[in-house]
mmCIF file of C-alpha atoms and ligand atoms in Angstrom:
data_model
loop_
_atom_site.group_PDB
_atom_site.id
_atom_site.type_symbol
_atom_site.label_atom_id
_atom_site.label_comp_id
_atom_site.label_asym_id
_atom_site.label_seq_id
_atom_site.Cartn_x
_atom_site.Cartn_y
_atom_site.Cartn_z
ATOM 1 C CA MET A 760 -9.415 -6.905 28.250
ATOM 2 C CA LYS A 761 -12.000 -4.583 26.712
ATOM 3 C CA LYS A 762 -14.843 -6.281 24.761
ATOM 4 C CA MET A 763 -15.277 -5.796 21.023
ATOM 5 C CA LEU A 764 -18.046 -3.286 20.296
ATOM 6 C CA ILE A 765 -19.677 -3.090 16.861
ATOM 7 C CA THR A 766 -20.912 0.449 16.175
ATOM 8 C CA GLY A 767 -22.219 2.423 13.212
ATOM 9 C CA GLU A 768 -18.622 3.255 12.361
ATOM 10 C CA THR A 769 -17.179 -0.252 12.439
ATOM 11 C CA ILE A 770 -15.066 -0.946 9.345
ATOM 12 C CA LEU A 771 -15.651 -4.293 7.705
ATOM 13 C CA THR A 772 -13.036 -6.745 6.387
ATOM 14 C CA GLY A 773 -13.175 -10.493 5.818
ATOM 15 C CA VAL A 774 -12.450 -13.516 3.683
ATOM 16 C CA PHE A 775 -14.245 -15.000 0.664
ATOM 17 C CA GLY A 776 -13.869 -18.754 0.301
ATOM 18 C CA TRP A 777 -15.785 -21.954 -0.315
ATOM 19 C CA PRO A 778 -15.703 -23.672 2.092
ATOM 20 C CA VAL A 779 -14.578 -21.046 4.589
ATOM 21 C CA LYS A 780 -15.719 -22.228 8.020
ATOM 22 C CA HIS A 781 -12.271 -23.737 8.743
ATOM 23 C CA SER A 782 -10.531 -20.372 8.237
ATOM 24 C CA LEU A 783 -8.226 -19.332 11.082
ATOM 25 C CA SER A 784 -7.810 -15.762 9.819
ATOM 26 C CA PRO A 785 -10.805 -14.285 11.727
ATOM 27 C CA VAL A 786 -9.148 -15.374 14.974
ATOM 28 C CA PHE A 787 -5.913 -13.444 14.555
ATOM 29 C CA GLN A 788 -7.198 -10.530 12.450
ATOM 30 C CA ASN A 789 -9.839 -9.642 15.031
ATOM 31 C CA ALA A 790 -7.238 -10.004 17.786
ATOM 32 C CA ALA A 791 -5.006 -7.579 15.856
ATOM 33 C CA PHE A 792 -7.786 -4.989 15.405
ATOM 34 C CA HIS A 793 -8.668 -5.292 19.048
ATOM 35 C CA PHE A 794 -5.083 -4.920 20.224
ATOM 36 C CA CYS A 795 -4.544 -1.850 18.022
ATOM 37 C CA ASN A 796 -7.781 -0.272 19.274
ATOM 38 C CA LEU A 797 -9.260 -0.220 15.796
ATOM 39 C CA ASN A 798 -13.018 -0.261 15.345
ATOM 40 C CA TRP A 799 -12.663 -2.894 12.640
ATOM 41 C CA VAL A 800 -14.022 -6.424 12.278
ATOM 42 C CA TYR A 801 -13.043 -9.442 10.129
ATOM 43 C CA VAL A 802 -15.712 -11.957 9.092
ATOM 44 C CA PRO A 803 -15.795 -15.133 6.951
ATOM 45 C CA PHE A 804 -18.075 -15.064 3.894
ATOM 46 C CA GLU A 805 -18.991 -18.329 2.209
ATOM 47 C CA VAL A 806 -19.009 -17.481 -1.499
ATOM 48 C CA ARG A 807 -19.943 -20.098 -4.072
ATOM 49 C CA PRO A 808 -17.957 -19.935 -7.333
ATOM 50 C CA GLU A 809 -20.994 -18.831 -9.361
ATOM 51 C CA GLN A 810 -21.505 -15.916 -6.952
ATOM 52 C CA LEU A 811 -17.948 -14.606 -6.962
ATOM 53 C CA LYS A 812 -18.629 -11.713 -9.372
ATOM 54 C CA ASN A 813 -21.573 -10.493 -7.259
ATOM 55 C CA ALA A 814 -19.586 -10.984 -4.075
ATOM 56 C CA VAL A 815 -16.772 -8.776 -5.413
ATOM 57 C CA GLU A 816 -19.357 -6.156 -6.388
ATOM 58 C CA SER A 817 -20.676 -6.286 -2.821
ATOM 59 C CA ILE A 818 -17.265 -5.099 -1.579
ATOM 60 C CA ARG A 819 -18.043 -1.763 -3.259
ATOM 61 C CA ILE A 820 -21.730 -1.773 -2.296
ATOM 62 C CA PHE A 821 -21.103 -2.369 1.403
ATOM 63 C CA GLY A 822 -17.900 -0.340 1.529
ATOM 64 C CA ILE A 823 -15.916 -3.326 2.802
ATOM 65 C CA LYS A 824 -12.344 -2.073 3.291
ATOM 66 C CA GLY A 825 -10.466 -5.289 2.660
ATOM 67 C CA ILE A 826 -11.038 -8.891 1.672
ATOM 68 C CA ASN A 827 -8.858 -11.989 1.658
ATOM 69 C CA ILE A 828 -9.511 -14.508 -1.077
ATOM 70 C CA THR A 829 -9.014 -18.194 -0.485
ATOM 71 C CA ILE A 830 -9.740 -21.507 -2.214
ATOM 72 C CA PRO A 831 -11.200 -21.787 -4.863
ATOM 73 C CA HIS A 832 -11.346 -18.121 -5.939
ATOM 74 C CA LYS A 833 -7.735 -16.904 -6.077
ATOM 75 C CA LYS A 834 -7.411 -17.157 -9.876
ATOM 76 C CA GLU A 835 -10.947 -16.269 -10.935
ATOM 77 C CA VAL A 836 -11.125 -13.138 -8.758
ATOM 78 C CA VAL A 837 -8.405 -11.323 -10.738
ATOM 79 C CA ARG A 838 -10.782 -10.605 -13.663
ATOM 80 C CA TYR A 839 -13.163 -8.680 -11.414
ATOM 81 C CA LEU A 840 -10.553 -6.301 -9.976
ATOM 82 C CA ASP A 841 -9.847 -2.707 -11.093
ATOM 83 C CA ALA A 842 -6.083 -3.063 -10.652
ATOM 84 C CA ALA A 843 -3.489 -5.601 -9.632
ATOM 85 C CA ASP A 844 0.005 -5.254 -8.250
ATOM 86 C CA GLU A 845 2.956 -6.579 -10.249
ATOM 87 C CA GLU A 846 3.067 -9.976 -8.550
ATOM 88 C CA VAL A 847 -0.634 -10.579 -9.192
ATOM 89 C CA ARG A 848 -0.083 -9.689 -12.853
ATOM 90 C CA ILE A 849 2.838 -12.141 -13.112
ATOM 91 C CA LEU A 850 1.240 -14.986 -11.158
ATOM 92 C CA GLY A 851 -2.391 -14.515 -12.199
ATOM 93 C CA VAL A 852 -3.703 -15.002 -8.645
ATOM 94 C CA ALA A 853 -4.738 -12.631 -5.864
ATOM 95 C CA ASN A 854 -5.499 -13.336 -2.217
ATOM 96 C CA THR A 855 -6.003 -9.834 -0.843
ATOM 97 C CA ILE A 856 -8.183 -6.968 -2.060
ATOM 98 C CA VAL A 857 -7.903 -3.372 -0.890
ATOM 99 C CA ASN A 858 -10.894 -1.099 -1.467
ATOM 100 C CA GLU A 859 -9.952 2.580 -1.936
ATOM 101 C CA ASN A 860 -13.251 4.448 -2.388
ATOM 102 C CA GLY A 861 -14.733 1.774 -4.610
ATOM 103 C CA PHE A 862 -11.516 1.065 -6.532
ATOM 104 C CA LEU A 863 -10.460 -2.549 -5.941
ATOM 105 C CA LYS A 864 -6.780 -3.488 -6.136
ATOM 106 C CA GLY A 865 -5.514 -7.057 -5.786
ATOM 107 C CA TYR A 866 -2.381 -8.290 -4.062
ATOM 108 C CA THR A 867 -0.841 -11.628 -3.203
ATOM 109 C CA THR A 868 0.740 -12.135 0.194
ATOM 110 C CA ASP A 869 2.239 -15.628 -0.246
ATOM 111 C CA GLY A 870 5.764 -14.566 -1.198
ATOM 112 C CA THR A 871 6.101 -11.678 1.264
ATOM 113 C CA GLY A 872 4.420 -13.615 4.076
ATOM 114 C CA PHE A 873 6.775 -16.546 3.552
ATOM 115 C CA LEU A 874 9.874 -14.356 3.470
ATOM 116 C CA HIS A 875 8.968 -12.337 6.566
ATOM 117 C CA SER A 876 8.209 -15.541 8.433
ATOM 118 C CA LEU A 877 11.507 -17.143 7.372
ATOM 119 C CA LYS A 878 13.518 -14.091 8.391
ATOM 120 C CA GLU A 879 11.688 -13.087 11.567
ATOM 121 C CA ASP A 880 10.460 -16.406 13.007
ATOM 122 C CA GLY A 881 13.201 -18.565 11.499
ATOM 123 C CA ASN A 882 16.012 -16.031 11.856
ATOM 124 C CA PHE A 883 17.193 -17.303 8.467
ATOM 125 C CA SER A 884 18.485 -15.082 5.683
ATOM 126 C CA PRO A 885 18.086 -16.692 2.238
ATOM 127 C CA GLU A 886 20.721 -14.512 0.577
ATOM 128 C CA LYS A 887 23.389 -16.598 -1.257
ATOM 129 C CA LYS A 888 21.735 -19.831 -0.083
ATOM 130 C CA LEU A 889 20.925 -22.978 -2.072
ATOM 131 C CA VAL A 890 17.228 -23.915 -1.872
ATOM 132 C CA PHE A 891 15.578 -27.293 -2.444
ATOM 133 C CA LEU A 892 11.942 -26.609 -3.379
ATOM 134 C CA PHE A 893 9.226 -29.272 -3.429
ATOM 135 C CA GLY A 894 6.228 -28.437 -5.602
ATOM 136 C CA ALA A 895 5.402 -26.342 -8.643
ATOM 137 C CA GLY A 896 1.881 -25.107 -7.891
ATOM 138 C CA GLY A 897 0.614 -21.642 -6.988
ATOM 139 C CA SER A 898 2.448 -21.385 -3.655
ATOM 140 C CA ALA A 899 5.711 -22.627 -5.190
ATOM 141 C CA TYR A 900 5.621 -19.849 -7.822
ATOM 142 C CA ALA A 901 5.104 -17.145 -5.190
ATOM 143 C CA ILE A 902 7.725 -18.529 -2.807
ATOM 144 C CA ALA A 903 10.323 -19.217 -5.525
ATOM 145 C CA GLY A 904 9.846 -15.654 -6.824
ATOM 146 C CA ALA A 905 10.298 -14.173 -3.345
ATOM 147 C CA LEU A 906 13.415 -16.273 -2.714
ATOM 148 C CA VAL A 907 14.956 -15.350 -6.060
ATOM 149 C CA LYS A 908 14.292 -11.646 -5.392
ATOM 150 C CA SER A 909 16.018 -11.958 -2.041
ATOM 151 C CA GLY A 910 19.238 -13.158 -3.625
ATOM 152 C CA ILE A 911 19.463 -16.949 -3.295
ATOM 153 C CA SER A 912 22.392 -18.565 -5.107
ATOM 154 C CA GLY A 913 20.381 -21.389 -6.662
ATOM 155 C CA ILE A 914 17.208 -23.450 -6.525
ATOM 156 C CA LEU A 915 16.601 -27.172 -7.056
ATOM 157 C CA ILE A 916 12.992 -27.725 -8.115
ATOM 158 C CA CYS A 917 11.390 -31.112 -7.510
ATOM 159 C CA ASN A 918 7.794 -31.895 -8.398
ATOM 160 C CA ARG A 919 5.799 -35.101 -8.856
ATOM 161 C CA THR A 920 4.824 -33.894 -12.346
ATOM 162 C CA ILE A 921 8.165 -32.937 -13.889
ATOM 163 C CA GLU A 922 6.657 -30.774 -16.657
ATOM 164 C CA LYS A 923 5.333 -28.360 -14.057
ATOM 165 C CA ALA A 924 8.782 -28.078 -12.485
ATOM 166 C CA GLN A 925 10.119 -27.240 -15.933
ATOM 167 C CA MET A 926 7.475 -24.513 -16.307
ATOM 168 C CA LEU A 927 8.448 -22.987 -12.971
ATOM 169 C CA LYS A 928 12.100 -22.967 -14.041
ATOM 170 C CA GLU A 929 11.098 -21.144 -17.259
ATOM 171 C CA HIS A 930 9.003 -18.692 -15.244
ATOM 172 C CA LEU A 931 12.003 -17.776 -13.066
ATOM 173 C CA LYS A 932 14.125 -17.252 -16.151
ATOM 174 C CA LYS A 933 11.539 -15.168 -18.003
ATOM 175 C CA ASN A 934 10.289 -12.996 -15.164
ATOM 176 C CA PHE A 935 13.390 -12.662 -12.956
ATOM 177 C CA ARG A 936 16.230 -13.506 -15.383
ATOM 178 C CA PHE A 937 17.226 -16.199 -12.890
ATOM 179 C CA GLU A 938 19.282 -18.951 -14.505
ATOM 180 C CA ASN A 939 20.407 -21.008 -11.500
ATOM 181 C CA ALA A 940 17.447 -23.347 -11.319
ATOM 182 C CA GLU A 941 17.834 -27.089 -11.728
ATOM 183 C CA ILE A 942 15.160 -29.770 -11.998
ATOM 184 C CA ILE A 943 15.371 -32.817 -9.735
ATOM 185 C CA PRO A 944 13.192 -35.734 -10.918
ATOM 186 C CA PHE A 945 10.829 -36.738 -8.113
ATOM 187 C CA GLU A 946 12.082 -40.339 -7.978
ATOM 188 C CA LYS A 947 15.708 -39.126 -7.662
ATOM 189 C CA ARG A 948 14.995 -36.725 -4.805
ATOM 190 C CA ASN A 949 16.811 -38.796 -2.191
ATOM 191 C CA ASP A 950 20.133 -39.172 -4.042
ATOM 192 C CA SER A 951 22.483 -38.143 -1.269
ATOM 193 C CA LYS A 952 24.845 -36.172 -3.534
ATOM 194 C CA ILE A 953 22.053 -33.646 -4.265
ATOM 195 C CA TRP A 954 21.780 -32.737 -0.596
ATOM 196 C CA LYS A 955 25.388 -31.902 0.220
ATOM 197 C CA ASN A 956 25.134 -28.123 -0.265
ATOM 198 C CA VAL A 957 21.442 -27.500 0.370
ATOM 199 C CA ASP A 958 20.812 -24.720 2.940
ATOM 200 C CA LEU A 959 17.031 -24.464 2.872
ATOM 201 C CA ILE A 960 14.309 -27.036 2.147
ATOM 202 C CA VAL A 961 10.851 -25.695 1.336
ATOM 203 C CA ASN A 962 7.852 -27.961 0.920
ATOM 204 C CA THR A 963 4.938 -26.278 -0.874
ATOM 205 C CA THR A 964 3.141 -29.514 -1.763
ATOM 206 C CA SER A 965 0.259 -31.064 0.085
ATOM 207 C CA ALA A 966 2.348 -34.209 0.625
ATOM 208 C CA GLY A 967 2.315 -34.739 4.364
ATOM 209 C CA MET A 968 -1.225 -33.534 4.931
ATOM 210 C CA LYS A 969 -2.463 -37.085 5.345
ATOM 211 C CA ASN A 970 -0.892 -39.858 7.401
ATOM 212 C CA ASP A 971 -0.231 -42.182 4.478
ATOM 213 C CA ASP A 972 1.711 -39.694 2.408
ATOM 214 C CA THR A 973 5.023 -40.043 0.648
ATOM 215 C CA ILE A 974 8.152 -39.281 2.686
ATOM 216 C CA LEU A 975 9.715 -36.367 0.833
ATOM 217 C CA VAL A 976 13.209 -36.389 2.350
ATOM 218 C CA LYS A 977 14.888 -39.364 4.018
ATOM 219 C CA GLY A 978 16.299 -38.593 7.466
ATOM 220 C CA ASN A 979 19.880 -39.280 6.389
ATOM 221 C CA ASN A 980 19.673 -36.384 3.916
ATOM 222 C CA LEU A 981 18.845 -33.900 6.656
ATOM 223 C CA ASN A 982 21.877 -32.391 8.348
ATOM 224 C CA GLU A 983 22.113 -29.859 11.156
ATOM 225 C CA LYS A 984 23.071 -26.948 8.886
ATOM 226 C CA VAL A 985 19.878 -27.098 6.828
ATOM 227 C CA PHE A 986 16.684 -25.141 7.581
ATOM 228 C CA VAL A 987 13.368 -26.913 6.928
ATOM 229 C CA TYR A 988 10.214 -24.980 6.003
ATOM 230 C CA ASP A 989 6.965 -26.867 5.388
ATOM 231 C CA ILE A 990 4.020 -24.655 4.463
ATOM 232 C CA VAL A 991 1.493 -27.303 5.567
ATOM 233 C CA TYR A 992 -0.109 -25.955 8.732
ATOM 234 C CA ASN A 993 -2.865 -28.319 9.771
ATOM 235 C CA ARG A 994 -0.553 -31.028 11.087
ATOM 236 C CA GLU A 995 3.089 -31.861 11.734
ATOM 237 C CA THR A 996 4.263 -33.469 8.517
ATOM 238 C CA ALA A 997 6.792 -36.306 8.377
ATOM 239 C CA LEU A 998 9.314 -33.738 7.141
ATOM 240 C CA ILE A 999 8.808 -31.478 10.176
ATOM 241 C CA LEU A 1000 8.828 -34.444 12.549
ATOM 242 C CA SER A 1001 12.138 -35.763 11.254
ATOM 243 C CA ALA A 1002 13.664 -32.264 11.384
ATOM 244 C CA LYS A 1003 12.555 -31.938 15.011
ATOM 245 C CA GLN A 1004 13.908 -35.387 15.882
ATOM 246 C CA LYS A 1005 17.288 -34.342 14.544
ATOM 247 C CA ASN A 1006 17.195 -30.945 16.245
ATOM 248 C CA ILE A 1007 17.168 -29.206 12.890
ATOM 249 C CA ARG A 1008 15.772 -25.668 12.677
ATOM 250 C CA CYS A 1009 12.291 -25.726 11.148
ATOM 251 C CA LEU A 1010 9.015 -23.856 10.696
ATOM 252 C CA ASN A 1011 5.553 -24.948 9.623
ATOM 253 C CA GLY A 1012 2.823 -23.096 7.746
ATOM 254 C CA LEU A 1013 1.264 -21.507 10.827
ATOM 255 C CA SER A 1014 4.095 -19.000 10.882
ATOM 256 C CA MET A 1015 3.503 -18.135 7.223
ATOM 257 C CA LEU A 1016 -0.229 -17.872 7.852
ATOM 258 C CA VAL A 1017 0.274 -15.216 10.521
ATOM 259 C CA PHE A 1018 2.859 -13.261 8.515
ATOM 260 C CA GLN A 1019 0.571 -13.323 5.463
ATOM 261 C CA GLY A 1020 -2.231 -12.058 7.665
ATOM 262 C CA ALA A 1021 0.095 -9.307 8.837
ATOM 263 C CA VAL A 1022 0.721 -8.218 5.236
ATOM 264 C CA SER A 1023 -3.047 -7.952 4.623
ATOM 265 C CA PHE A 1024 -3.556 -6.111 7.917
ATOM 266 C CA THR A 1025 -0.974 -3.492 6.902
ATOM 267 C CA LEU A 1026 -2.356 -3.138 3.364
ATOM 268 C CA TRP A 1027 -5.777 -2.348 4.809
ATOM 269 C CA THR A 1028 -4.973 -0.311 7.918
ATOM 270 C CA LYS A 1029 -1.574 1.158 6.845
ATOM 271 C CA LYS A 1030 -0.357 0.179 10.323
ATOM 272 C CA LYS A 1031 2.291 -2.269 11.497
ATOM 273 C CA ALA A 1032 0.673 -5.570 12.454
ATOM 274 C CA PRO A 1033 0.945 -6.749 16.081
ATOM 275 C CA ILE A 1034 2.524 -10.111 15.207
ATOM 276 C CA LYS A 1035 2.969 -11.224 18.805
ATOM 277 C CA GLU A 1036 -0.713 -10.693 19.632
ATOM 278 C CA MET A 1037 -1.814 -12.378 16.409
ATOM 279 C CA LYS A 1038 0.255 -15.461 17.208
ATOM 280 C CA LYS A 1039 -0.983 -15.538 20.779
ATOM 281 C CA ALA A 1040 -4.599 -15.504 19.553
ATOM 282 C CA LEU A 1041 -3.965 -18.172 16.910
ATOM 283 C CA PHE A 1042 -2.048 -20.586 19.130
ATOM 284 C CA GLY A 1043 -4.517 -20.085 21.991
ATOM 285 C CA PHE A 1044 -7.375 -20.925 19.643
ATOM 286 C CA ILE A 1045 -5.655 -24.028 18.245
ATOM 287 C CA GLU A 1046 -4.889 -25.257 21.753
ATOM 288 C CA LYS A 1047 -8.561 -24.888 22.702
ATOM 289 C CA LEU A 1048 -9.610 -26.798 19.564
ATOM 290 C CA GLN A 1049 -7.253 -29.654 20.459
ATOM 291 C CA LEU A 1050 -8.612 -29.830 24.005
ATOM 292 C CA ARG A 1051 -12.196 -30.169 22.789
HETATM 293 P P1 ATR B 1426 -0.939 -24.539 -4.104
HETATM 294 O O1 ATR B 1426 -1.658 -23.382 -4.707
HETATM 295 O O2 ATR B 1426 -1.178 -24.687 -2.616
HETATM 296 O O3 ATR B 1426 0.514 -24.564 -4.430
HETATM 297 P P2 ATR B 1426 -1.515 -26.470 -6.149
HETATM 298 O O4 ATR B 1426 -1.289 -25.398 -7.161
HETATM 299 O O5 ATR B 1426 -2.694 -27.357 -6.292
HETATM 300 O O6 ATR B 1426 -1.612 -25.862 -4.700
HETATM 301 O O7 ATR B 1426 -0.182 -27.358 -6.087
HETATM 302 C C1 ATR B 1426 -0.090 -28.505 -5.324
HETATM 303 C C2 ATR B 1426 1.338 -29.067 -5.408
HETATM 304 O O8 ATR B 1426 1.414 -30.189 -4.523
HETATM 305 C C3 ATR B 1426 1.733 -29.556 -6.776
HETATM 306 O O9 ATR B 1426 3.112 -29.300 -6.948
HETATM 307 C C4 ATR B 1426 1.450 -31.076 -6.670
HETATM 308 O O10 ATR B 1426 2.205 -31.875 -7.542
HETATM 309 P P3 ATR B 1426 1.698 -32.181 -9.058
HETATM 310 O O11 ATR B 1426 2.084 -30.974 -9.858
HETATM 311 O O12 ATR B 1426 2.411 -33.409 -9.461
HETATM 312 O O13 ATR B 1426 0.201 -32.376 -8.967
HETATM 313 C C5 ATR B 1426 1.886 -31.336 -5.261
HETATM 314 N N1 ATR B 1426 1.312 -32.540 -4.624
HETATM 315 C C6 ATR B 1426 0.052 -32.718 -4.216
HETATM 316 N N2 ATR B 1426 -0.098 -33.924 -3.599
HETATM 317 C C7 ATR B 1426 1.122 -34.519 -3.621
HETATM 318 C C8 ATR B 1426 1.655 -35.780 -3.173
HETATM 319 N N3 ATR B 1426 0.885 -36.661 -2.531
HETATM 320 N N4 ATR B 1426 2.963 -36.049 -3.368
HETATM 321 C C9 ATR B 1426 3.739 -35.156 -4.002
HETATM 322 N N5 ATR B 1426 3.331 -33.941 -4.467
HETATM 323 C C10 ATR B 1426 2.037 -33.624 -4.298
#
């Protein structure tokens, strides 16, 4: 394989976050540029919250072509942009910036990345399906919106704080005229009658990121016709483990991470992203980390 060569013409992209050293995006974005023979590079930038405004200005100053935005800047960054796509305007968060000759437009890739991953990696079409959604935070809004737009028949929303689930239900009604949302109180989530017709389970909460976390779904509520999607990507959650034990189709957040990266790649380069190469780079890197 040819080595990466930085020249006077190299086009710069990257990610603003704080902290950012854990980011996996440089691994697969650089692999994608390399594979597509693009003289582009993707670098992590540690940006403290009080420096975000200056950092966004630096995108124009340095002619950086594209930037991803991660924790804790996704909300705050919107006020510094010149334009925002419809989803950013509805959700109030952006995680990707495209620089067109100094004009900065914001996008969010959560919904599209999730949907592409579900369809392409999971081979699952959400149309006319009943979804059980855990969580009512930023990711839940993006994913619920994407699922509603792709024609699901209904959504059961379950969140530890019930008021937030109620707000998400209202959001779907107001912004998508979607009426088939029902709230499931968190403590009632394992009532077996709820689960009879569920086709897709999506966990957008951070439950499952630590070993001592709450079990979201009891094994007896998981049947072989359901598809399980857990957006947590730094470990196999209890939900993913019980799906695997029962031979139930499932995906974790690594798939979404790559497909989100692919959306950013295409927004910046206007080219189709080399998904296979991106995954190969990511999984190779993770394997090396685990061997260390
Ligand atoms: P994101 O942008 O990734 O969605 P977020 O907006 O902070 O992150 O939302 C986190 C979600 O995880 C929320 O739905 C939160 O529930 P609350 O609204 O009750 O806070 C949920 N969450 C976090 N830790 C959890 C836990 N241990 N058990 C259940 N839900 C949890």
